[in-house]
Coordinates of C-alpha atoms and ligand atoms in Angstrom, one line a residue:
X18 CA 32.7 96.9 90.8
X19 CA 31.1 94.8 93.5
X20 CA 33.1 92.2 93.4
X21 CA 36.9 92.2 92.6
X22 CA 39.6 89.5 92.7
X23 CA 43.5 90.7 91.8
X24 CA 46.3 88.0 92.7
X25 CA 44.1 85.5 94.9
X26 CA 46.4 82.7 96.1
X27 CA 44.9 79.7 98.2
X28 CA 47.8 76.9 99.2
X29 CA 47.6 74.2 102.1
X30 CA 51.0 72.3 103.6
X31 CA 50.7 68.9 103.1
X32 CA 52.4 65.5 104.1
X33 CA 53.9 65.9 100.7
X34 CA 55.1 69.4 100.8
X35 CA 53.4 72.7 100.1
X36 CA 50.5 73.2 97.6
X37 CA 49.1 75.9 95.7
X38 CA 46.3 74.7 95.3
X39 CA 44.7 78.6 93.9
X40 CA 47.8 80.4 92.1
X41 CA 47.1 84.3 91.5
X42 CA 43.4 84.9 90.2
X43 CA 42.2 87.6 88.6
X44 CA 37.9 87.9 88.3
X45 CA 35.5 90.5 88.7
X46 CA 31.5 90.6 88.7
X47 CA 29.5 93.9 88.4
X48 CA 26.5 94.2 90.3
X49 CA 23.9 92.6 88.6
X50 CA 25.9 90.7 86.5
X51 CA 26.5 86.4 85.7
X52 CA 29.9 85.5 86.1
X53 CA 29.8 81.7 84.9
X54 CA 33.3 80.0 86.5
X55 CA 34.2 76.5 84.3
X56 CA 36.9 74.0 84.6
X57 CA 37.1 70.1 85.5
X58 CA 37.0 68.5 88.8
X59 CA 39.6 69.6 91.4
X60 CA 40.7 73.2 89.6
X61 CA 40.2 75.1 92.3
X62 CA 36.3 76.2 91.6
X63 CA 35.0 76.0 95.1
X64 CA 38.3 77.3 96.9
X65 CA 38.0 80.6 95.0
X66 CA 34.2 80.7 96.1
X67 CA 35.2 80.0 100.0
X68 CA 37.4 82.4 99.7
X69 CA 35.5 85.1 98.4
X70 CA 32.8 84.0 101.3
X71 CA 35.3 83.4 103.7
X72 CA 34.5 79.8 104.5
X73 CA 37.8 78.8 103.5
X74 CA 39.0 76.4 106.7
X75 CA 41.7 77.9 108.8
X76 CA 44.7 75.4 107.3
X77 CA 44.2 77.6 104.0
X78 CA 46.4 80.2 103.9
X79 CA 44.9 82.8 101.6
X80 CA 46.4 86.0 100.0
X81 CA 45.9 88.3 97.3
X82 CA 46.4 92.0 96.3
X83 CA 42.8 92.8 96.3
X84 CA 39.7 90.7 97.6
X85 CA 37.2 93.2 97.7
X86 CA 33.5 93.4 98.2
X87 CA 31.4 96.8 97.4
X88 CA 34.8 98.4 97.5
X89 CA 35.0 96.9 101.4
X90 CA 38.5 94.9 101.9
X91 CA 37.7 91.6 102.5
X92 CA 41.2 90.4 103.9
X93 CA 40.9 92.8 106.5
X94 CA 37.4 92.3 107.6
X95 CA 37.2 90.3 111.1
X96 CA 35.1 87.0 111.1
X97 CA 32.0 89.2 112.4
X98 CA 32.1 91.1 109.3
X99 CA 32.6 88.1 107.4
X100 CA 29.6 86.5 109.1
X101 CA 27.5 89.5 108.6
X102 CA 28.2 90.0 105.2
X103 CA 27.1 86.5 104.3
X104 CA 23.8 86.8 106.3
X105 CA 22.9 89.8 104.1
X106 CA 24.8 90.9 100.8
X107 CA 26.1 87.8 99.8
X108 CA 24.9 83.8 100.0
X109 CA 25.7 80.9 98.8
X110 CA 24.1 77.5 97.6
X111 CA 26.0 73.9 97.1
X112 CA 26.1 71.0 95.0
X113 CA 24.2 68.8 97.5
X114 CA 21.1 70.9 98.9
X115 CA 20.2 67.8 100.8
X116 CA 23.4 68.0 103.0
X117 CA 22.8 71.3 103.2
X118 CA 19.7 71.0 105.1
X119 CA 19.7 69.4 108.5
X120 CA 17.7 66.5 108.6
X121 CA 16.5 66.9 112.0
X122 CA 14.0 70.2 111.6
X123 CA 11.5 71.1 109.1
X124 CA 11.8 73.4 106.3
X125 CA 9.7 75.9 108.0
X126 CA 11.7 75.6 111.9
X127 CA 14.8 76.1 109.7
X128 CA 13.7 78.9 107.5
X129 CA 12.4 80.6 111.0
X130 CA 16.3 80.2 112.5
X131 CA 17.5 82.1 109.4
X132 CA 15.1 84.6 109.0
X133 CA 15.5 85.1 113.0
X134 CA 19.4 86.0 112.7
X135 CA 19.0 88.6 109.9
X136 CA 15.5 90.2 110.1
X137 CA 13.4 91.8 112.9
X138 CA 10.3 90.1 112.1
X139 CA 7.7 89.1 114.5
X140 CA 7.1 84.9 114.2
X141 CA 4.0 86.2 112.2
X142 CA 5.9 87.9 109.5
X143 CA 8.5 85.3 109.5
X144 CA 6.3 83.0 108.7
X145 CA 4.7 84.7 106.1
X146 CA 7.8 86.0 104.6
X147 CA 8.8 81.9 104.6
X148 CA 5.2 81.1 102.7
X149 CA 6.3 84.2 100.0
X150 CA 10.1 83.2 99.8
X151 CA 9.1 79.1 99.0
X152 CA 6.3 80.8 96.7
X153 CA 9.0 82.6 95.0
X154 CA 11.2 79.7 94.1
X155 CA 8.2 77.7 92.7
X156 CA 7.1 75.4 95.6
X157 CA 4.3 74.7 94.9
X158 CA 1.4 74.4 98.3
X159 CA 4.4 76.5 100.4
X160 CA 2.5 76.7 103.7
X161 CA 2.0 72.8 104.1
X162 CA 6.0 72.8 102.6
X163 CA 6.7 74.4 106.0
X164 CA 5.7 71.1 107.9
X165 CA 8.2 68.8 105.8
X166 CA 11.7 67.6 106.3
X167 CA 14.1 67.8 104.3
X168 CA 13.7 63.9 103.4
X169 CA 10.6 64.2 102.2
X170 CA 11.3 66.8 99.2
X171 CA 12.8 65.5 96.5
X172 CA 16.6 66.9 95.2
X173 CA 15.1 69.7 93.2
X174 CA 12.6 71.0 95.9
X175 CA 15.6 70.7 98.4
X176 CA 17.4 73.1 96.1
X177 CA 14.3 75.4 95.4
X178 CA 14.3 75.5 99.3
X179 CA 18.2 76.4 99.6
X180 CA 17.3 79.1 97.0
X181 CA 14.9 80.1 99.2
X182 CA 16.9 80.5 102.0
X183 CA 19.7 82.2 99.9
X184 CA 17.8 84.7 98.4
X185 CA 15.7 85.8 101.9
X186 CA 18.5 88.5 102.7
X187 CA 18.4 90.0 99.2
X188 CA 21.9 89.6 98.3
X189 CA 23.8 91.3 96.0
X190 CA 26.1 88.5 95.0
X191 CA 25.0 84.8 95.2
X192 CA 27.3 81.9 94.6
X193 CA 25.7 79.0 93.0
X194 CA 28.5 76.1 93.2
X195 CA 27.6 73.3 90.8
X196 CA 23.9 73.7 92.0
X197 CA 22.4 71.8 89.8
X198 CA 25.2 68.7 89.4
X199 CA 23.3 66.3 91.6
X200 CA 20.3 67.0 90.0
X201 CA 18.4 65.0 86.5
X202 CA 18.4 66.8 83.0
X203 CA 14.8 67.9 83.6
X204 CA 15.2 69.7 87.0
X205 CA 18.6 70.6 86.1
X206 CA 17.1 73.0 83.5
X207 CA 14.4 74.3 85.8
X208 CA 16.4 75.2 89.0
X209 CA 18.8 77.3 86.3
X210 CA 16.0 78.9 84.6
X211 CA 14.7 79.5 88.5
X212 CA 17.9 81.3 89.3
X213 CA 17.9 83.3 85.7
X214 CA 15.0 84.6 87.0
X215 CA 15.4 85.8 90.5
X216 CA 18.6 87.1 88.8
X217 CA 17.0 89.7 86.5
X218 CA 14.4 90.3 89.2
X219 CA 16.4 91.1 92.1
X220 CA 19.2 92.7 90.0
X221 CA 21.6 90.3 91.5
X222 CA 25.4 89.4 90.6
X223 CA 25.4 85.6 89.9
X224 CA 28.8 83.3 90.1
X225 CA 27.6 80.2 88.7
X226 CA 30.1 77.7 89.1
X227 CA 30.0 74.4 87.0
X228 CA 32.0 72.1 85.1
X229 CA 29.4 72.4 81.9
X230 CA 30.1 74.8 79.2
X231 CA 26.2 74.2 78.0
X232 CA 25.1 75.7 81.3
X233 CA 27.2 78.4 80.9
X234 CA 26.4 79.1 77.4
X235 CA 22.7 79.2 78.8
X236 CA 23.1 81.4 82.1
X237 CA 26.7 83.4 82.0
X238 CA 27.4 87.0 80.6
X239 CA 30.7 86.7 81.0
X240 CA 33.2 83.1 81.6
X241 CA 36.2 82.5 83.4
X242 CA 37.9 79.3 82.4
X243 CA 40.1 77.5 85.1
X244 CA 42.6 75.1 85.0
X245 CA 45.0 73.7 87.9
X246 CA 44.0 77.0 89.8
X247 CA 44.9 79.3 87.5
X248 CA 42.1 81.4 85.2
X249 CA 43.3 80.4 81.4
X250 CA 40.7 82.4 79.4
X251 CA 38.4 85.2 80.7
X252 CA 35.5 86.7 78.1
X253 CA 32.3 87.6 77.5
X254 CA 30.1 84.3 77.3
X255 CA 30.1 84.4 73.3
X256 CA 33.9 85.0 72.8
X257 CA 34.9 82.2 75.0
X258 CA 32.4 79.9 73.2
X259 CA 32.0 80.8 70.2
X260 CA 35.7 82.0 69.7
X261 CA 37.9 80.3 72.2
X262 CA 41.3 80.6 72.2
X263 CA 42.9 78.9 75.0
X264 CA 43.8 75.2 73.8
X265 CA 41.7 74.2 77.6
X266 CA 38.4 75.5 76.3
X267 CA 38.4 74.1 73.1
X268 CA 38.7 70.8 74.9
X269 CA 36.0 71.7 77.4
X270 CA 33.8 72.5 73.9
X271 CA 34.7 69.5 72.2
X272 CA 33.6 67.2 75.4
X273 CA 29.7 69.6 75.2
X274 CA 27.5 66.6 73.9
X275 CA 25.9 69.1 71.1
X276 CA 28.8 69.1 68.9
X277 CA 28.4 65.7 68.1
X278 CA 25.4 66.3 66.0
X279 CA 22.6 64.1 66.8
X280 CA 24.5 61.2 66.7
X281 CA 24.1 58.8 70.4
X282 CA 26.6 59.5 72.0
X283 CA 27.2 56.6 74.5
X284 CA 30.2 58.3 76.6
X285 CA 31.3 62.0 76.0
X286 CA 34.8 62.7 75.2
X287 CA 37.0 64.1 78.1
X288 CA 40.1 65.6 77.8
X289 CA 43.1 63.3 77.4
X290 CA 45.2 62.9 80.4
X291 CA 45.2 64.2 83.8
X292 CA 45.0 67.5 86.2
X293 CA 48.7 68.0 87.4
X294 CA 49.7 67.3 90.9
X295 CA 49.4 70.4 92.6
X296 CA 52.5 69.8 95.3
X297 CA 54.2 69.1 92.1
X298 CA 53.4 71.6 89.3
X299 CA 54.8 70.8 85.8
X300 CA 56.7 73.8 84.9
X301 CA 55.6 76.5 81.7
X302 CA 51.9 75.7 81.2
X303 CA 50.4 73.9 83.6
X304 CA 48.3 72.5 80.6
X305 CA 51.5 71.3 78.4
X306 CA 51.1 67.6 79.4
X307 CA 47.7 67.2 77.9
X308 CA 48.0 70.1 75.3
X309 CA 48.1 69.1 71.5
X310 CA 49.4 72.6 70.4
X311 CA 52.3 72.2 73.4
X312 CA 56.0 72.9 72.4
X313 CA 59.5 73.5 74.4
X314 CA 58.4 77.2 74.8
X315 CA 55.4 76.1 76.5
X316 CA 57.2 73.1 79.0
X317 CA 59.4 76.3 79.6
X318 CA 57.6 79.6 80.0
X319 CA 54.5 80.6 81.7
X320 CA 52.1 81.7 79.3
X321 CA 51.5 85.5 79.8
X322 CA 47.9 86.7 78.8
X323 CA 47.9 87.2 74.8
X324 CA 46.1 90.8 75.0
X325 CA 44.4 93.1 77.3
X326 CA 41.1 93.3 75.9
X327 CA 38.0 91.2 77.6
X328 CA 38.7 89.0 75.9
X329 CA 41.9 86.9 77.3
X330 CA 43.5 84.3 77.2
X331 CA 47.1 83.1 79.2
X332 CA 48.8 80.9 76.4
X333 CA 51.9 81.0 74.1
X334 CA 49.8 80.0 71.3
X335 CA 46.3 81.5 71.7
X336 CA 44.2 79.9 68.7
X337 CA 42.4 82.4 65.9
X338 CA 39.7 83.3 64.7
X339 CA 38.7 87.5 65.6
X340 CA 36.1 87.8 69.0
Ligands
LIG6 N1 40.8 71.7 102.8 C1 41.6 71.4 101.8 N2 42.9 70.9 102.1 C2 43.8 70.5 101.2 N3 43.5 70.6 99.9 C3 42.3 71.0 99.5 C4 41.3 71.4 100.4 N4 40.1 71.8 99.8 C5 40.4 71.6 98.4 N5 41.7 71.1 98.3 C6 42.4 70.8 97.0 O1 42.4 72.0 96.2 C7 42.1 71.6 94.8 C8 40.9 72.4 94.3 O2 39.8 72.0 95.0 P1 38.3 72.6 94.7 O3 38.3 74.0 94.7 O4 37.4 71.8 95.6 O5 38.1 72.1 93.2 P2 36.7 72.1 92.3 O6 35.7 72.8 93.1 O7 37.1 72.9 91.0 O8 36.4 70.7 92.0 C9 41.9 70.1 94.8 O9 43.1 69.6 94.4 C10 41.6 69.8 96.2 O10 42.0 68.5 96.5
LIG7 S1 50.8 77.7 76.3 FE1 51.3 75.9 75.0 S2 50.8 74.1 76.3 FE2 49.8 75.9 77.2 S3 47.7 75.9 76.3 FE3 49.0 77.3 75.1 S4 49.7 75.9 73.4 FE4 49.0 74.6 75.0
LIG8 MG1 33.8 72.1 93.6

């Protein structure tokens, strides 16, 4: 398994008491594969990706009974090891590419830096390895790209260009967090067909983190749903959309604009209610107070996962219907 996650906790003190803010993951992505991670705002999507990079900051206290990369224990690899692993097997690209870029150099001086720390290239090769690598995300004209700042290319070039820049180590794993949230309907569905594609060219594990079912429908094999930092249902992408059973997904599908027919839909639906207060966790299911199905069992117990298979789900009442 390249990557495996058993137990991963993240929690911060705060002024009003101690938070758990990531409480006891399980995931796992096989080399090669797309792990799509969904869930609402504030569920704990980019803390589990920090931590798998180890970019959490150093208030985080993280733990967990197995964090492992390519059978290599994360936890007990020293911030060298951390930093080299992210220079080579595994990168990362962010919601806002634009921020991600510094504003003072151009793409080309930037690219350069990078391919400096992690390649013995001559300035030739790095260049052209930068021409090939902004040829490879679709940039079109790359070697007059090189001379541009990052204010001159428009949202989805700046994210062609991070893409760029992620992929020019050859990772094994790249994280994609919300890439494509900042970003119109149009480019949106280019940058993710972009990243399908270096996918199942480099043989590369994808976590594509979003709060879109649609996109994962499009781009994950399998889906882990999160809610209040917990994983609620883990499956292959079809099971948890075409048969979900935890009470949280069906809401994340009823809010997926295609459900509504072709009818205009002026706002989508959202989930009634609230994510809980994470320095004060409701007890039971941390999804009672906005659950329909919810009963004294569920304000009680924590849900345990309703079977082994792939296909799981952690709720007293998992809904029907055979994955
Ligand atoms: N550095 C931090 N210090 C304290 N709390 C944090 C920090 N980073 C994130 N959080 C909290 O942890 C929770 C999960 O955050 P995050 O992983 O960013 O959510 P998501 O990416 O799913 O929107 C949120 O309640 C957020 O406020
Ligand atoms: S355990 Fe109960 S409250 Fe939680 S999701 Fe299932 S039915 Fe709803
Ligand atoms: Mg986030």
């Amino acid at each position: 398994m390249l990557l495996e996650i058993k137990d991963l906790k993240v929690g911060f003190s705060t002024l009003r008491g101690p938070m758990q803010a990531i409480n006891g993951i399980d995931l796992h992505v096989a080399a090669g594969e797309s792990l799509g991670i969904v869930g609402e705002s504030g569920c704990g999507k980019s803390l589990t990706s920090l931590a798998v990079m180890g970019l959490l900051p150093d208030t985080a206290k993280v733990t967990a009974e197995r964090l492992s990369f390519n059978d290599r224990n994360l936890l007990k690899a020293s911030a060298g090891e951390r930093r080299r692993l992210r220079g080579s097997d595994m990168a990362m690209i962010f919601q806002d590419p634009m921020s991600a870029l510094n504003p003072s150099f151009t793409v080309g001086f930037q690219m350069d830096q990078l391919l400096k720390l992690h390649e013995r290239l001559t300035r030739h090769e790095r260049r052209r390895r930068s021409i090939e690598l902004l040829n490879k995300v679709g940039i079109p004209d790359p070697e007059s790209q090189l001379y541009v700042y990052p204010h001159q290319l428009s949202g989805g070039m700046c994210q062609r260009v991070m893409i760029a820049m992620a992929i020019s180590s050859n990772p094994r794993l790249l994280i994609a967090d919300e890439p494509t949230t900042a970003l119109d309907v149009t480019i949106q569905a280019q940058i993710l067909a972009l990243l399908r594609e270096i996918q199942s060219e480099e043989n590369m594990a994808l976590i594509l983190i979003t709060h879109d079912l649609g996109v994962v429908a499009q781009m994950a094999d399998r889906v882990g749903v999160m809610y209040a930092g917990e994983i609620v249902e883990q499956g292959t992408a079809t099971q948890v959309i075409h048969h979900p059973r935890h009470p949280y997904t069906e809401g994340l599908l009823a809010c997926l604009p295609e459900t509504h027919g072709d009818q205009f839909m002026e706002a989508l639906p959202t989930i009634p209610g609230l994510v809980p207060d994470l320095v004060h966790r409701p007890s039971g299911c941390q999804l009672h107070p906005r659950c329909s199905y919810a009963d004294h069992i569920c304000q009680q117990h924590t849900p345990v996962v309703s079977d082994a298979g792939e296909h799981r789900a952690w709720c007293h009442k998992p809904l029907g219907g055979q994955s």
